[in-house]
mmCIF file of C-alpha atoms in Angstrom:
data_model
loop_
_atom_site.group_PDB
_atom_site.id
_atom_site.type_symbol
_atom_site.label_atom_id
_atom_site.label_comp_id
_atom_site.label_asym_id
_atom_site.label_seq_id
_atom_site.Cartn_x
_atom_site.Cartn_y
_atom_site.Cartn_z
ATOM 1 C CA MET E 104 8.055 -32.422 -177.075
ATOM 2 C CA GLU E 105 6.861 -29.619 -179.353
ATOM 3 C CA ILE E 106 9.565 -27.297 -180.902
ATOM 4 C CA LYS E 107 8.474 -23.778 -181.804
ATOM 5 C CA LEU E 108 10.216 -22.031 -184.745
ATOM 6 C CA LEU E 109 10.692 -18.279 -184.564
ATOM 7 C CA LYS E 110 9.416 -16.476 -187.623
ATOM 8 C CA GLN E 111 11.856 -13.924 -189.157
ATOM 9 C CA LYS E 112 10.521 -10.433 -189.587
ATOM 10 C CA PRO E 113 10.815 -9.190 -193.202
ATOM 11 C CA TRP E 114 11.353 -5.534 -192.188
ATOM 12 C CA LYS E 115 14.854 -6.301 -190.921
ATOM 13 C CA LYS E 116 15.894 -7.536 -194.388
ATOM 14 C CA TRP E 117 14.603 -4.344 -195.941
ATOM 15 C CA LEU E 118 16.472 -2.258 -193.390
ATOM 16 C CA ALA E 119 19.786 -4.004 -194.095
ATOM 17 C CA PHE E 120 19.263 -3.671 -197.842
ATOM 18 C CA SER E 121 18.499 0.046 -197.481
ATOM 19 C CA LEU E 122 21.666 0.617 -195.445
ATOM 20 C CA PHE E 123 23.750 -1.168 -198.088
ATOM 21 C CA ILE E 124 22.295 0.967 -200.872
ATOM 22 C CA ALA E 125 22.972 4.102 -198.793
ATOM 23 C CA LEU E 126 26.614 3.133 -198.259
ATOM 24 C CA ILE E 127 27.130 2.502 -201.974
ATOM 25 C CA GLY E 128 25.606 5.880 -202.766
ATOM 26 C CA TYR E 129 27.776 7.658 -200.229
ATOM 27 C CA ALA E 130 30.908 5.945 -201.569
ATOM 28 C CA ALA E 131 29.982 6.927 -205.111
ATOM 29 C CA PHE E 132 29.398 10.490 -203.988
ATOM 30 C CA ALA E 133 32.720 10.553 -202.140
ATOM 31 C CA VAL E 134 34.635 9.197 -205.143
ATOM 32 C CA SER E 135 32.901 11.682 -207.392
ATOM 33 C CA SER E 136 33.648 14.577 -205.069
ATOM 34 C CA LYS E 137 37.335 13.563 -204.809
ATOM 35 C CA ALA E 138 37.795 13.396 -208.523
ATOM 36 C CA ILE E 139 36.436 16.788 -209.544
ATOM 37 C CA LYS E 140 36.019 20.052 -207.661
ATOM 38 C CA GLU E 141 34.743 23.352 -208.937
ATOM 39 C CA VAL E 142 36.949 26.353 -208.036
ATOM 40 C CA ALA E 143 36.497 29.996 -208.933
ATOM 41 C CA TYR E 144 39.242 31.099 -211.320
ATOM 42 C CA GLY E 145 39.632 34.447 -209.588
ATOM 43 C CA THR E 146 40.708 32.783 -206.328
ATOM 44 C CA LEU E 147 43.785 31.182 -207.942
ATOM 45 C CA THR E 148 47.086 32.497 -209.293
ATOM 46 C CA PHE E 149 49.081 30.863 -212.060
ATOM 47 C CA GLN E 150 52.604 31.009 -213.435
ATOM 48 C CA THR E 151 54.056 29.701 -216.658
ATOM 49 C CA VAL E 152 56.988 27.316 -217.134
ATOM 50 C CA GLU E 153 59.873 29.129 -218.850
ATOM 51 C CA GLN E 154 63.146 28.207 -220.525
ATOM 52 C CA GLY E 155 66.416 30.117 -220.542
ATOM 53 C CA ALA E 156 69.984 30.418 -219.266
ATOM 54 C CA ILE E 157 70.550 30.020 -215.519
ATOM 55 C CA ASP E 158 73.671 30.321 -213.431
ATOM 56 C CA VAL E 159 73.153 27.565 -210.900
ATOM 57 C CA TYR E 160 74.126 28.507 -207.346
ATOM 58 C CA THR E 161 73.775 26.462 -204.206
ATOM 59 C CA ASN E 162 73.188 27.660 -200.677
ATOM 60 C CA ALA E 163 75.955 27.089 -198.152
ATOM 61 C CA TYR E 164 76.424 27.960 -194.513
ATOM 62 C CA GLY E 165 79.518 28.342 -192.410
ATOM 63 C CA GLU E 166 81.716 30.687 -190.426
ATOM 64 C CA PHE E 167 84.587 33.105 -190.806
ATOM 65 C CA TYR E 168 87.972 31.885 -189.613
ATOM 66 C CA SER E 169 91.335 33.580 -189.279
ATOM 67 C CA ALA E 170 93.372 33.194 -192.453
ATOM 68 C CA LYS E 171 96.531 33.481 -190.339
ATOM 69 C CA GLU E 172 96.815 31.540 -187.115
ATOM 70 C CA ARG E 173 99.811 31.132 -184.844
ATOM 71 C CA LEU E 174 100.344 28.559 -182.134
ATOM 72 C CA LEU E 175 102.422 29.885 -179.257
ATOM 73 C CA THR E 176 104.621 27.268 -177.581
ATOM 74 C CA ALA E 177 107.019 27.294 -174.635
ATOM 75 C CA PRO E 178 110.592 28.182 -175.783
ATOM 76 C CA ALA E 179 112.036 26.329 -172.769
ATOM 77 C CA MET E 180 111.042 24.760 -169.501
ATOM 78 C CA GLY E 181 109.554 27.272 -167.132
ATOM 79 C CA LYS E 182 106.697 28.400 -164.941
ATOM 80 C CA VAL E 183 103.852 30.771 -165.821
ATOM 81 C CA ALA E 184 104.673 33.822 -163.727
ATOM 82 C CA GLU E 185 102.170 36.302 -165.152
ATOM 83 C CA ILE E 186 99.224 36.326 -167.579
ATOM 84 C CA LEU E 187 98.775 39.714 -169.212
ATOM 85 C CA VAL E 188 96.146 39.035 -171.920
ATOM 86 C CA ARG E 189 92.958 36.952 -171.894
ATOM 87 C CA PRO E 190 91.172 35.310 -174.884
ATOM 88 C CA GLY E 191 89.221 37.724 -177.079
ATOM 89 C CA THR E 192 91.616 40.627 -176.542
ATOM 90 C CA LYS E 193 92.961 42.504 -179.555
ATOM 91 C CA ILE E 194 96.745 42.143 -179.863
ATOM 92 C CA THR E 195 99.667 43.257 -182.037
ATOM 93 C CA THR E 196 102.843 41.423 -183.009
ATOM 94 C CA GLU E 197 104.655 42.829 -179.951
ATOM 95 C CA THR E 198 101.904 42.338 -177.379
ATOM 96 C CA ILE E 199 103.228 40.260 -174.455
ATOM 97 C CA ILE E 200 100.601 37.652 -173.598
ATOM 98 C CA LEU E 201 102.273 35.915 -170.656
ATOM 99 C CA LEU E 202 105.602 35.714 -168.802
ATOM 100 C CA LEU E 203 107.555 32.523 -168.115
ATOM 101 C CA THR E 204 110.433 32.234 -165.635
ATOM 102 C CA ASN E 205 113.400 29.830 -165.602
ATOM 103 C CA PRO E 206 116.340 30.714 -163.292
ATOM 104 C CA LYS E 207 118.436 27.895 -164.759
ATOM 105 C CA LEU E 208 118.092 29.363 -168.246
ATOM 106 C CA GLU E 209 119.241 32.776 -166.961
ATOM 107 C CA GLN E 210 122.300 31.074 -165.436
ATOM 108 C CA GLU E 211 123.064 29.282 -168.709
ATOM 109 C CA VAL E 212 122.921 32.597 -170.574
ATOM 110 C CA ASN E 213 125.424 34.168 -168.155
ATOM 111 C CA GLN E 214 127.762 31.162 -168.364
ATOM 112 C CA ALA E 215 127.637 31.178 -172.174
ATOM 113 C CA LYS E 216 128.425 34.915 -172.251
ATOM 114 C CA GLY E 217 131.363 34.397 -169.874
ATOM 115 C CA LEU E 218 132.773 31.561 -171.994
ATOM 116 C CA LEU E 219 132.422 33.688 -175.115
ATOM 117 C CA ALA E 220 134.314 36.578 -173.518
ATOM 118 C CA GLN E 221 137.062 34.158 -172.416
ATOM 119 C CA GLN E 222 137.438 32.729 -175.924
ATOM 120 C CA GLN E 223 137.557 36.215 -177.451
ATOM 121 C CA ALA E 224 140.295 37.249 -174.994
ATOM 122 C CA GLN E 225 142.299 34.091 -175.718
ATOM 123 C CA ARG E 226 142.076 34.808 -179.433
ATOM 124 C CA GLU E 227 143.430 38.321 -178.959
ATOM 125 C CA ALA E 228 146.287 37.015 -176.808
ATOM 126 C CA PHE E 229 147.056 34.345 -179.392
ATOM 127 C CA LYS E 230 147.034 36.939 -182.157
ATOM 128 C CA TYR E 231 149.620 39.119 -180.360
ATOM 129 C CA GLU E 232 151.727 36.067 -179.517
ATOM 130 C CA GLN E 233 151.794 35.050 -183.166
ATOM 131 C CA GLN E 234 152.668 38.581 -184.203
ATOM 132 C CA SER E 235 155.681 38.427 -181.869
ATOM 133 C CA LEU E 236 156.820 35.141 -183.401
ATOM 134 C CA ARG E 237 156.447 36.579 -186.876
ATOM 135 C CA LEU E 238 158.613 39.543 -185.876
ATOM 136 C CA ASN E 239 161.279 37.068 -184.702
ATOM 137 C CA TYR E 240 161.227 35.407 -188.114
ATOM 138 C CA GLN E 241 161.437 38.754 -189.820
ATOM 139 C CA GLY E 242 164.373 39.728 -187.529
ATOM 140 C CA ARG E 243 166.325 36.617 -188.497
ATOM 141 C CA ILE E 244 165.642 37.319 -192.159
ATOM 142 C CA ALA E 245 166.974 40.863 -191.704
ATOM 143 C CA ASP E 246 170.138 39.508 -190.057
ATOM 144 C CA ILE E 247 170.693 37.098 -192.939
ATOM 145 C CA GLU E 248 170.181 39.845 -195.490
ATOM 146 C CA ALA E 249 172.853 41.885 -193.618
ATOM 147 C CA GLU E 250 175.220 38.885 -193.689
ATOM 148 C CA ILE E 251 174.642 38.548 -197.421
ATOM 149 C CA GLU E 252 175.492 42.210 -197.972
ATOM 150 C CA LYS E 253 178.678 41.747 -195.904
ATOM 151 C CA ALA E 254 179.635 38.598 -197.827
ATOM 152 C CA GLN E 255 179.003 40.303 -201.156
ATOM 153 C CA LEU E 256 181.212 43.213 -200.034
ATOM 154 C CA GLU E 257 184.064 40.847 -199.102
ATOM 155 C CA LEU E 258 183.621 39.058 -202.430
ATOM 156 C CA SER E 259 183.872 42.340 -204.293
ATOM 157 C CA VAL E 260 187.021 43.335 -202.376
ATOM 158 C CA ASN E 261 188.657 39.981 -203.014
ATOM 159 C CA GLU E 262 187.870 40.176 -206.689
ATOM 160 C CA ASN E 263 189.529 43.629 -206.899
ATOM 161 C CA LEU E 264 192.567 42.452 -204.939
ATOM 162 C CA MET E 265 192.750 39.415 -207.158
ATOM 163 C CA ASP E 266 192.990 41.669 -210.182
ATOM 164 C CA LEU E 267 195.901 43.522 -208.489
ATOM 165 C CA GLY E 268 197.525 40.225 -207.571
ATOM 166 C CA VAL E 269 197.347 40.913 -203.871
ATOM 167 C CA SER E 270 194.545 38.422 -202.857
ATOM 168 C CA SER E 271 194.871 34.668 -203.058
ATOM 169 C CA GLN E 272 192.546 32.371 -204.923
ATOM 170 C CA ILE E 273 191.419 30.668 -201.741
ATOM 171 C CA ASP E 274 190.222 33.939 -200.189
ATOM 172 C CA LEU E 275 188.166 34.615 -203.304
ATOM 173 C CA GLN E 276 186.519 31.188 -203.188
ATOM 174 C CA ARG E 277 185.832 31.550 -199.474
ATOM 175 C CA ALA E 278 184.023 34.850 -200.146
ATOM 176 C CA LYS E 279 181.929 33.307 -202.911
ATOM 177 C CA LEU E 280 180.940 30.389 -200.683
ATOM 178 C CA SER E 281 179.876 32.743 -197.912
ATOM 179 C CA VAL E 282 177.545 34.625 -200.292
ATOM 180 C CA LYS E 283 176.043 31.355 -201.517
ATOM 181 C CA GLN E 284 175.442 29.999 -198.020
ATOM 182 C CA GLN E 285 173.791 33.164 -196.755
ATOM 183 C CA THR E 286 171.535 33.298 -199.848
ATOM 184 C CA LYS E 287 170.327 29.739 -199.157
ATOM 185 C CA ARG E 288 169.690 30.641 -195.512
ATOM 186 C CA LEU E 289 167.630 33.641 -196.619
ATOM 187 C CA LYS E 290 165.516 31.509 -198.936
ATOM 188 C CA PHE E 291 164.953 28.919 -196.203
ATOM 189 C CA GLU E 292 163.944 31.549 -193.635
ATOM 190 C CA ASN E 293 161.522 33.151 -196.112
ATOM 191 C CA GLU E 294 159.860 29.770 -196.711
ATOM 192 C CA LYS E 295 159.589 29.218 -192.963
ATOM 193 C CA LEU E 296 157.979 32.640 -192.592
ATOM 194 C CA ILE E 297 155.436 31.876 -195.338
ATOM 195 C CA GLN E 298 154.517 28.549 -193.708
ATOM 196 C CA PHE E 299 154.276 30.193 -190.297
ATOM 197 C CA VAL E 300 151.914 32.869 -191.621
ATOM 198 C CA GLU E 301 149.710 30.186 -193.268
ATOM 199 C CA MET E 302 149.664 28.091 -190.089
ATOM 200 C CA GLN E 303 148.878 31.195 -188.069
ATOM 201 C CA GLY E 304 145.921 31.930 -190.384
ATOM 202 C CA TYR E 305 144.518 28.407 -189.927
ATOM 203 C CA GLN E 306 144.887 28.630 -186.159
ATOM 204 C CA LEU E 307 143.128 31.994 -186.076
ATOM 205 C CA THR E 308 140.347 30.606 -188.307
ATOM 206 C CA GLN E 309 139.902 27.678 -185.935
ATOM 207 C CA ARG E 310 139.607 30.004 -182.992
ATOM 208 C CA ASP E 311 137.199 32.223 -184.956
ATOM 209 C CA ILE E 312 135.004 29.186 -185.680
ATOM 210 C CA THR E 313 134.955 28.300 -181.992
ATOM 211 C CA ILE E 314 134.009 31.865 -181.106
ATOM 212 C CA THR E 315 131.290 31.942 -183.798
ATOM 213 C CA GLN E 316 129.812 28.728 -182.426
ATOM 214 C CA GLN E 317 129.805 30.154 -178.944
ATOM 215 C CA GLU E 318 128.239 33.392 -180.209
ATOM 216 C CA SER E 319 125.468 31.319 -181.819
ATOM 217 C CA GLN E 320 124.960 29.516 -178.538
ATOM 218 C CA VAL E 321 124.711 32.822 -176.692
ATOM 219 C CA VAL E 322 122.234 34.181 -179.271
ATOM 220 C CA LEU E 323 120.133 31.009 -178.979
ATOM 221 C CA LEU E 324 120.029 31.137 -175.205
ATOM 222 C CA GLU E 325 119.310 34.877 -175.206
ATOM 223 C CA LYS E 326 116.508 34.301 -177.717
ATOM 224 C CA GLN E 327 115.072 31.585 -175.477
ATOM 225 C CA LEU E 328 115.266 33.923 -172.523
ATOM 226 C CA GLU E 329 113.659 36.746 -174.513
ATOM 227 C CA ASP E 330 110.933 34.387 -175.755
ATOM 228 C CA MET E 331 110.001 33.689 -172.157
ATOM 229 C CA HIS E 332 108.116 36.965 -172.676
ATOM 230 C CA VAL E 333 105.585 35.233 -174.952
ATOM 231 C CA LYS E 334 104.427 37.659 -177.678
ATOM 232 C CA GLY E 335 101.538 37.483 -180.141
ATOM 233 C CA GLY E 336 103.672 37.428 -183.275
ATOM 234 C CA ILE E 337 100.794 38.579 -185.515
ATOM 235 C CA SER E 338 98.137 41.258 -185.306
ATOM 236 C CA GLY E 339 94.671 40.003 -184.455
ATOM 237 C CA SER E 340 93.167 38.604 -181.284
ATOM 238 C CA LEU E 341 93.980 35.978 -178.711
ATOM 239 C CA GLN E 342 91.751 33.010 -179.531
ATOM 240 C CA SER E 343 92.628 30.608 -176.717
ATOM 241 C CA LEU E 344 94.844 30.334 -173.640
ATOM 242 C CA GLU E 345 95.845 26.834 -172.576
ATOM 243 C CA VAL E 346 97.801 27.449 -169.345
ATOM 244 C CA GLU E 347 97.080 28.811 -165.901
ATOM 245 C CA LEU E 348 99.021 31.053 -163.547
ATOM 246 C CA GLY E 349 101.754 29.105 -161.717
ATOM 247 C CA GLN E 350 101.616 26.147 -164.085
ATOM 248 C CA SER E 351 104.908 24.482 -165.064
ATOM 249 C CA VAL E 352 105.420 23.988 -168.793
ATOM 250 C CA GLN E 353 107.785 21.883 -170.868
ATOM 251 C CA LEU E 354 109.760 22.845 -173.965
ATOM 252 C CA GLY E 355 107.404 23.003 -176.950
ATOM 253 C CA GLN E 356 104.200 22.811 -174.892
ATOM 254 C CA SER E 357 101.209 24.686 -176.338
ATOM 255 C CA LEU E 358 100.521 27.930 -174.502
ATOM 256 C CA ALA E 359 98.009 29.883 -176.601
ATOM 257 C CA LYS E 360 96.660 30.452 -180.104
ATOM 258 C CA VAL E 361 96.276 33.774 -181.876
ATOM 259 C CA GLY E 362 94.531 34.547 -185.137
ATOM 260 C CA SER E 363 94.217 37.451 -187.534
ATOM 261 C CA ASP E 364 91.099 39.643 -187.484
ATOM 262 C CA LEU E 365 91.465 41.444 -190.808
ATOM 263 C CA ALA E 366 92.725 38.508 -192.874
ATOM 264 C CA LEU E 367 89.815 36.033 -192.848
ATOM 265 C CA ILE E 368 88.660 32.979 -194.773
ATOM 266 C CA ALA E 369 85.218 31.384 -194.871
ATOM 267 C CA ARG E 370 84.681 27.705 -194.140
ATOM 268 C CA LEU E 371 81.456 26.604 -195.800
ATOM 269 C CA ARG E 372 79.445 23.380 -195.713
ATOM 270 C CA LEU E 373 78.436 22.402 -199.242
ATOM 271 C CA PRO E 374 75.604 19.947 -200.024
ATOM 272 C CA GLN E 375 77.074 16.520 -200.685
ATOM 273 C CA GLN E 376 75.177 15.991 -203.951
ATOM 274 C CA LEU E 377 76.626 19.181 -205.457
ATOM 275 C CA ALA E 378 80.147 19.178 -204.024
ATOM 276 C CA ASP E 379 81.530 17.131 -206.937
ATOM 277 C CA GLN E 380 80.172 19.679 -209.425
ATOM 278 C CA ILE E 381 81.825 22.692 -207.789
ATOM 279 C CA ASP E 382 85.241 23.627 -209.156
ATOM 280 C CA ILE E 383 88.194 25.116 -207.309
ATOM 281 C CA GLY E 384 87.994 28.845 -207.962
ATOM 282 C CA ALA E 385 84.178 28.877 -208.124
ATOM 283 C CA LEU E 386 82.725 32.291 -207.286
ATOM 284 C CA VAL E 387 81.087 32.780 -203.893
ATOM 285 C CA THR E 388 78.878 35.543 -202.544
ATOM 286 C CA ILE E 389 78.889 35.648 -198.746
ATOM 287 C CA ASN E 390 76.119 37.317 -196.742
ATOM 288 C CA THR E 391 77.287 38.690 -193.375
ATOM 289 C CA GLN E 392 73.933 40.303 -192.420
ATOM 290 C CA LYS E 393 75.581 43.693 -192.982
ATOM 291 C CA GLY E 394 76.314 43.273 -196.653
ATOM 292 C CA SER E 395 77.846 40.935 -199.220
ATOM 293 C CA VAL E 396 81.449 39.850 -199.622
ATOM 294 C CA LYS E 397 82.960 38.365 -202.779
ATOM 295 C CA ALA E 398 85.129 35.264 -202.489
ATOM 296 C CA HIS E 399 86.206 32.129 -204.360
ATOM 297 C CA ILE E 400 86.563 28.471 -203.421
ATOM 298 C CA SER E 401 90.181 27.576 -202.634
ATOM 299 C CA ARG E 402 89.850 24.086 -201.159
ATOM 300 C CA ILE E 403 87.234 21.319 -200.986
ATOM 301 C CA GLU E 404 87.608 18.379 -198.632
ATOM 302 C CA SER E 405 86.672 14.846 -199.662
ATOM 303 C CA ILE E 406 85.189 13.760 -196.332
ATOM 304 C CA VAL E 407 81.385 13.832 -196.052
ATOM 305 C CA THR E 408 79.957 14.774 -192.644
ATOM 306 C CA ASN E 409 76.204 14.784 -192.011
ATOM 307 C CA GLY E 410 75.460 15.106 -195.718
ATOM 308 C CA SER E 411 77.785 18.056 -196.344
ATOM 309 C CA VAL E 412 81.365 18.652 -197.477
ATOM 310 C CA LEU E 413 83.619 21.296 -195.952
ATOM 311 C CA ALA E 414 85.148 23.894 -198.291
ATOM 312 C CA GLU E 415 87.270 27.011 -197.793
ATOM 313 C CA ALA E 416 86.729 30.315 -199.582
ATOM 314 C CA VAL E 417 89.309 33.092 -199.921
ATOM 315 C CA ILE E 418 87.944 36.618 -199.538
ATOM 316 C CA ASP E 419 88.365 38.796 -202.648
ATOM 317 C CA SER E 420 86.642 42.037 -201.627
ATOM 318 C CA GLU E 421 86.547 44.353 -198.628
ATOM 319 C CA LEU E 422 85.031 42.848 -195.491
ATOM 320 C CA THR E 423 81.930 44.283 -193.872
ATOM 321 C CA SER E 424 82.182 46.090 -190.539
ATOM 322 C CA ASN E 425 80.882 43.110 -188.542
ATOM 323 C CA ALA E 426 83.268 40.556 -190.056
ATOM 324 C CA ARG E 427 85.223 38.676 -187.412
ATOM 325 C CA PRO E 428 86.377 35.117 -186.656
ATOM 326 C CA SER E 429 83.538 32.697 -185.753
ATOM 327 C CA LEU E 430 80.864 34.913 -187.352
ATOM 328 C CA SER E 431 78.140 32.678 -188.854
ATOM 329 C CA VAL E 432 77.502 33.447 -192.527
ATOM 330 C CA SER E 433 75.422 32.173 -195.428
ATOM 331 C CA ALA E 434 76.677 32.004 -198.998
ATOM 332 C CA GLN E 435 75.744 31.417 -202.609
ATOM 333 C CA VAL E 436 78.277 29.175 -204.376
ATOM 334 C CA PHE E 437 78.403 28.977 -208.180
ATOM 335 C CA VAL E 438 77.903 25.412 -209.439
ATOM 336 C CA LYS E 439 77.447 25.562 -213.228
ATOM 337 C CA HIS E 440 75.879 27.455 -216.125
ATOM 338 C CA GLU E 441 72.746 25.934 -217.708
ATOM 339 C CA THR E 442 72.102 27.256 -221.235
ATOM 340 C CA ASN E 443 68.548 25.923 -221.820
ATOM 341 C CA ALA E 444 67.093 25.232 -218.407
ATOM 342 C CA THR E 445 63.382 24.699 -217.794
ATOM 343 C CA PHE E 446 62.222 26.540 -214.687
ATOM 344 C CA ILE E 447 59.534 28.396 -212.812
ATOM 345 C CA LYS E 448 59.879 31.218 -210.341
ATOM 346 C CA GLN E 449 60.152 30.055 -206.790
ATOM 347 C CA THR E 450 56.755 29.548 -205.174
ATOM 348 C CA SER E 451 55.912 28.921 -201.551
ATOM 349 C CA GLY E 452 55.505 25.216 -200.875
ATOM 350 C CA LEU E 453 57.718 23.992 -203.730
ATOM 351 C CA ARG E 454 60.941 22.417 -202.522
ATOM 352 C CA PRO E 455 64.226 22.045 -204.453
ATOM 353 C CA ARG E 456 65.462 18.512 -205.189
ATOM 354 C CA SER E 457 62.054 16.933 -204.476
ATOM 355 C CA LYS E 458 59.137 15.171 -206.163
ATOM 356 C CA GLN E 459 55.783 16.875 -205.584
ATOM 357 C CA SER E 460 52.273 17.004 -206.962
ATOM 358 C CA VAL E 461 51.144 20.283 -208.537
ATOM 359 C CA PHE E 462 47.995 21.358 -210.385
ATOM 360 C CA VAL E 463 48.669 21.876 -214.093
ATOM 361 C CA LYS E 464 46.244 23.662 -216.412
ATOM 362 C CA THR E 465 45.258 21.382 -219.304
ATOM 363 C CA ASN E 466 42.715 23.680 -220.943
ATOM 364 C CA LYS E 467 40.764 26.823 -220.159
ATOM 365 C CA ASN E 468 38.445 25.161 -217.643
ATOM 366 C CA THR E 469 40.448 22.259 -216.197
ATOM 367 C CA VAL E 470 43.533 21.692 -214.027
ATOM 368 C CA VAL E 471 44.814 18.275 -213.005
ATOM 369 C CA GLN E 472 47.313 17.019 -210.462
ATOM 370 C CA ARG E 473 50.664 15.915 -211.880
ATOM 371 C CA GLU E 474 53.866 14.541 -210.350
ATOM 372 C CA VAL E 475 56.791 16.898 -210.973
ATOM 373 C CA VAL E 476 60.491 16.404 -210.168
ATOM 374 C CA PHE E 477 62.206 19.654 -209.183
ATOM 375 C CA GLY E 478 65.946 20.339 -209.347
ATOM 376 C CA GLU E 479 68.065 23.097 -207.878
ATOM 377 C CA LEU E 480 66.799 26.470 -206.698
ATOM 378 C CA SER E 481 69.046 29.252 -207.976
ATOM 379 C CA GLN E 482 68.486 32.998 -207.941
ATOM 380 C CA ASN E 483 64.760 32.537 -207.198
ATOM 381 C CA LYS E 484 64.371 30.125 -210.127
ATOM 382 C CA LEU E 485 63.343 26.521 -209.456
ATOM 383 C CA MET E 486 64.612 24.164 -212.135
ATOM 384 C CA ILE E 487 62.339 21.407 -213.470
ATOM 385 C CA ILE E 488 63.796 17.965 -214.131
ATOM 386 C CA GLU E 489 60.649 16.076 -215.143
ATOM 387 C CA GLY E 490 56.869 16.483 -215.362
ATOM 388 C CA LEU E 491 56.435 19.941 -216.934
ATOM 389 C CA SER E 492 57.102 21.434 -220.337
ATOM 390 C CA ILE E 493 57.719 24.951 -221.594
ATOM 391 C CA GLY E 494 54.488 26.950 -221.559
ATOM 392 C CA ASP E 495 52.670 24.797 -218.988
ATOM 393 C CA GLU E 496 50.743 26.778 -216.405
ATOM 394 C CA ILE E 497 50.644 25.644 -212.792
ATOM 395 C CA ILE E 498 48.685 26.948 -209.832
ATOM 396 C CA SER E 499 51.106 28.990 -207.723
ATOM 397 C CA SER E 500 48.665 29.873 -204.947
ATOM 398 C CA ASP E 501 47.944 27.715 -201.903
ATOM 399 C CA THR E 502 46.197 24.470 -202.968
ATOM 400 C CA ARG E 503 46.319 22.552 -199.720
ATOM 401 C CA HIS E 504 42.500 22.536 -199.499
ATOM 402 C CA TYR E 505 42.291 20.794 -202.894
ATOM 403 C CA GLU E 506 44.996 18.139 -202.451
ATOM 404 C CA ARG E 507 42.362 15.338 -202.224
ATOM 405 C CA PHE E 508 41.030 16.195 -205.680
ATOM 406 C CA LYS E 509 42.666 14.832 -208.808
ATOM 407 C CA GLU E 510 41.027 17.434 -211.021
ATOM 408 C CA LEU E 511 39.647 20.937 -210.609
ATOM 409 C CA THR E 512 37.076 22.638 -212.805
ATOM 410 C CA LEU E 513 37.564 26.378 -213.171
ATOM 411 C CA THR E 514 34.525 28.607 -213.028
ATOM 412 C CA TYR E 515 34.554 32.157 -214.355
#
């Protein structure tokens, strides 16, 4: 059997070789075009890297909150009989927000008042009774004093008669003994009177203590009954109401929350990476969309949430007209003072705390791409951590069309 061999056509080899050469040429052209690009100098803008002192501030966002808040709780068991104010309403310290009723508490107040009146009456009766007993003591003392005067008179008479020789010695001694006995009785009765007065004072004090305790009980119950008219307690607005009409409440149960409108604080979320550098007392400028408010940091929490740390700022200046609780605000928080910082003015497309490629002018006709590490942005100044030196010029205009080129040649 005869086998026929197919003869290869040489033009196919030449075609493949030509395609290969064309691909190499295109690749070389592409590499060459990516490396260098001619750009008209007049179409670009430049800015120069500077050095100087910078007060570093960081951006923060948050809300205004009431500096004074008050939780209203039930003073006793009761039922919500009436709701007079709804959340969002402006209130004063005496504004009644809701009414609670408790018939048992009203009965306890009346019983306590009745018991107090009874104790006060008993004290008055006891006082007059003791005064009568004291008068009895004083009457006996007066009788004894009269007996002493009589005995002294008899003694004097007997002494005179004795001098005349009329009276006997025994009558004289009997008179002396009578004076002595009555004097001892007088002393004893006076001591009894003193002890009685002291005992009477202690008994009255005991009754006064009982009455004072009952008065305190009456005041407490009356205060509970008065507090059933639940008042705001501070000037501001009612922030929340946690009960409904007809609902039964227990002693101490939360009823509502009120907060001040004029006394406000700002709660700000600080970037986690800068929170440790911010001191208590750091100055804050708060933007409320209707002006700026001065403040200072009073508290910084240690818990990190979603990359931020919560801080509180106390207001130091007058609030703007739109300031109110829950108003969203932005702020500039002072971090530190840099004496010799390297920086450029903020340019569109350059991001703080990032690593980016920028075109840097190396001579009059050439700019090259260079990796630059940027730091914080403060007061429209972007700090440079690495990659640029003082006096370097970078392209500040839009270079997105030239990002694929490593080098640009400037044409004038």
